[in-house]
XYZ file of C-alpha atoms in Angstrom:
93
model
C 129.799 106.205 49.162
C 129.527 102.650 50.378
C 129.570 99.706 48.157
C 126.179 98.040 47.521
C 125.815 94.359 47.879
C 124.394 92.943 44.624
C 123.388 89.369 44.156
C 121.783 88.011 41.015
C 119.978 84.621 41.032
C 120.139 83.276 37.448
C 119.248 79.995 35.666
C 120.629 78.372 32.435
C 119.109 79.437 29.098
C 117.493 82.486 30.675
C 117.630 85.478 28.191
C 116.406 88.030 30.908
C 119.315 86.815 33.198
C 121.757 87.494 30.524
C 120.362 91.096 29.995
C 120.565 91.760 33.784
C 123.992 90.570 33.797
C 125.089 92.521 30.789
C 123.573 95.756 32.065
C 125.387 95.285 35.428
C 128.653 94.935 33.669
C 128.039 97.701 31.288
C 127.414 100.025 34.479
C 130.564 98.626 36.220
C 128.582 97.094 39.082
C 130.232 94.402 40.926
C 127.726 91.530 41.620
C 127.787 87.938 42.743
C 125.924 85.565 40.284
C 124.064 82.527 41.900
C 122.837 80.063 39.160
C 120.034 78.052 40.554
C 120.165 75.543 37.668
C 123.808 74.639 38.582
C 123.533 74.748 42.510
C 120.128 73.781 43.977
C 121.013 75.322 47.277
C 120.756 78.795 45.623
C 117.175 77.814 44.608
C 116.408 77.013 48.190
C 117.760 80.536 49.219
C 115.715 82.192 46.603
C 112.540 80.189 47.784
C 113.208 81.630 51.397
C 112.880 85.048 49.887
C 109.358 84.041 48.542
C 110.793 84.169 44.799
C 110.498 81.254 42.586
C 111.824 82.595 39.258
C 114.707 84.323 37.559
C 116.342 86.601 37.265
C 115.940 87.958 40.707
C 118.404 90.789 41.691
C 118.987 91.727 45.400
C 120.550 95.179 45.941
C 121.105 95.676 49.482
C 117.498 95.489 50.817
C 115.797 96.044 47.472
C 114.475 93.266 45.225
C 114.127 93.620 41.523
C 112.416 90.704 39.730
C 112.770 90.121 36.042
C 114.527 92.483 33.834
C 113.499 96.082 34.704
C 116.266 98.523 33.808
C 114.706 101.388 35.446
C 114.076 99.508 38.634
C 117.698 98.293 38.620
C 118.961 101.822 38.086
C 116.823 103.154 40.754
C 117.855 100.602 43.317
C 121.450 101.207 42.250
C 121.258 105.066 42.471
C 122.139 105.331 38.739
C 120.645 108.456 37.235
C 118.364 107.710 34.388
C 118.660 109.967 31.367
C 115.173 108.946 30.418
C 112.964 110.925 28.108
C 111.428 113.108 30.744
C 114.614 114.045 32.631
C 116.674 115.924 30.034
C 115.511 119.567 30.429
C 117.034 120.311 27.002
C 114.491 118.111 25.222
C 111.355 119.262 26.845
C 109.426 122.122 25.421
C 106.274 123.692 26.826
C 104.030 125.889 24.743
């Protein structure tokens, strides 16, 4: 399987940014962080994508805005053991 290119645009004092980076680290995903507070050229890059806030995560051609764990998992191809996917916990009458 080919390695995905993951870029996360962050800013200082952004709690959702920290959550995204924490999850990527937990899932052992390599990523490049671009902090728009510390480098204004990164903010210009982000604006060219028509995005004006952080966090903004680009996974190959997919874009996930904000902290959306399921969307991140989907874009990364990580199987979600969510509440409807575990057949052992679903019972039908």
